[in-house]
Each structure stands twice: as structure tokens, then as C-alpha cells.
Amino acid sequence: MKILIDWCHTQFSNYGKVFRIASFEKKAAHQSHFLGLFWEFLSPTIQIVIYYLIFGMRLGGRQMMESGVPYIFWMFIGVIPWFYMSASINTGVNSISSNLNLISKTKFPVEILPTMSVVRGLNGFFTMMGLFLCLYIGTGHFPDVYWVQLIYYFFAMILLMVALATLNSVISLIFRDYQLIVSSTMRLLFFVSGAVINISTHPESLMTKLFMLNPIVYIVEGFRDALLSRAWMFDHIWWSVYFFGVTLLILLAGVYMTNKYKNYFVEYS
């Protein structure tokens, strides 16, 4: 437990550094582009428009879901957090291995590298969510008290992403093929995490119960519970306990492995 407390202290004492370096990396990634950082907002905007044209205008986007909203809105609520989580997981896997030069040349708190990878994608997430909410409210779906849960599910999502990035970054450094395994797995999870397919149609089926064991499903369905005003977070209290239990175990495993191997990270370069 002490190593977890030390890890938390490192995160909070370096939060300014996390945001500064994440911002610098975003600028560096777009410095050769004419539009520069504007791509941080343009890229997710293009994604929203493409999905709206394909699913909203052509592929049954007006089909009504069980919550009384068109499929296109139901899908957007799941796809937007999924895009962010998928990008964070794929980036987090390489968060340590891609910064070995920084670790070897400076006294840098390696524990914050996975957190930086999670922070980097927040601009895109907020842009896509903001655009969607404008569209959603503009079509008559006005905010109500259920929307307060967005804050809860956002921080739950960040906690899960940090936990996964912390664990995955160490595993991928030791076992390099792990990066490819994660990348391939994310393609499968896109269809079984409830982003575009309603996996809760038959809640009593064994397959549905197995899908619910995926903590990403908890986040995706949580955003829908909030924006579709269909349930409160404490209506699924045991699911919430399971989610935070699994997330804590992942985080503990990641923190333990980071603490165990951080003095040897440079040797894996």
C-alpha cells in the first residue's frame, strides 16, 4: 500500500509537469503542419461529421433505440468515450518505451509518463463531446439532473485509463510483442464494448454478463445512462463496486511493476 501512496504523491506533486509536457508534445507533433494545433480540434470534428453522414444519413441512423432516441445519437454517446479510451490505451502502451532517452538522461519521475499519455487526448475528447452535445441539445434533448453523472463517469474513465496505461507501459517494455497484442485486441473490443452494438439487449444471457465484465462497458453504458436519463450510477451498485475493484487491482499491479523495474528500464532500450 505504501508504494501506491508514494505513486499518488508523485502524481499530485507533478501534475503541473504532466500538463505542460503533454501540451508540449502535442505542439511538437503538429509543428510541421500548416494548421498546427488546430488539428487537435479539426480531426475529431471530421470524425463526428463522417460518422453522422454514414450512420445518421444512410445506415439506419434514424432507427429508434430502447431509450427513445435515434440510433445515431445512441451511437455517438458510446463512440466518443470509446475513441478517447482506445487512443489512450494505444498511446499508453508506448508511454515509457518511447521516452527512454528522457529517462536515461534526466532525473525524471517515470511514474507520470503513463498519466501524460492519458492527458494528451483530452482536447480531442472534449471537442467531440462538445460538438455532440450542441447537436444533441439542438435537436430538443435538453439537460436534466441525470447529466450530473457525466462528471462521475469522466473521472472513472480517467482513473481506468491511467491504471491501464501504468500496467501496459511496463509490460510492453519487457515484452515488446505486447504492443501488437493490445492493438489487435482494441479492434475486437470496438464491437464488444457496446460502442456501436447494443450488447445489453438480452440482460439475462450469459454472453451479456460476460460482456459486462469488461470495465470499458461500464464507462460506455454510464455515459448513456447519464445522457439518455435512464439510470443513476447507484442503480448498479454492484457493477460499480466491481468496476472500481478491477480498476484498483490493475492500478496496484501497474504501480508494483513500475516500482520493481523502473531502475532497469534503460536496459530495455
Coordinates of C-alpha atoms in Angstrom, one line a residue, residues 65-66 71 74 194 196-202 221 224 230:
M65 CA -33.4 2.7 -29.7
E66 CA -34.9 1.5 -26.4
Y71 CA -29.5 5.2 -33.2
W74 CA -27.2 6.5 -29.1
G194 CA -21.1 -1.5 -26.6
V196 CA -21.8 0.7 -31.8
I197 CA -23.7 -2.5 -30.9
N198 CA -26.3 -2.8 -28.2
I199 CA -24.8 -5.6 -26.1
S200 CA -27.4 -5.3 -23.3
T201 CA -30.4 -6.3 -25.4
H202 CA -30.7 -9.6 -23.5
E221 CA -23.1 2.4 -20.6
R224 CA -25.5 6.6 -21.9
R230 CA -32.2 6.2 -18.0

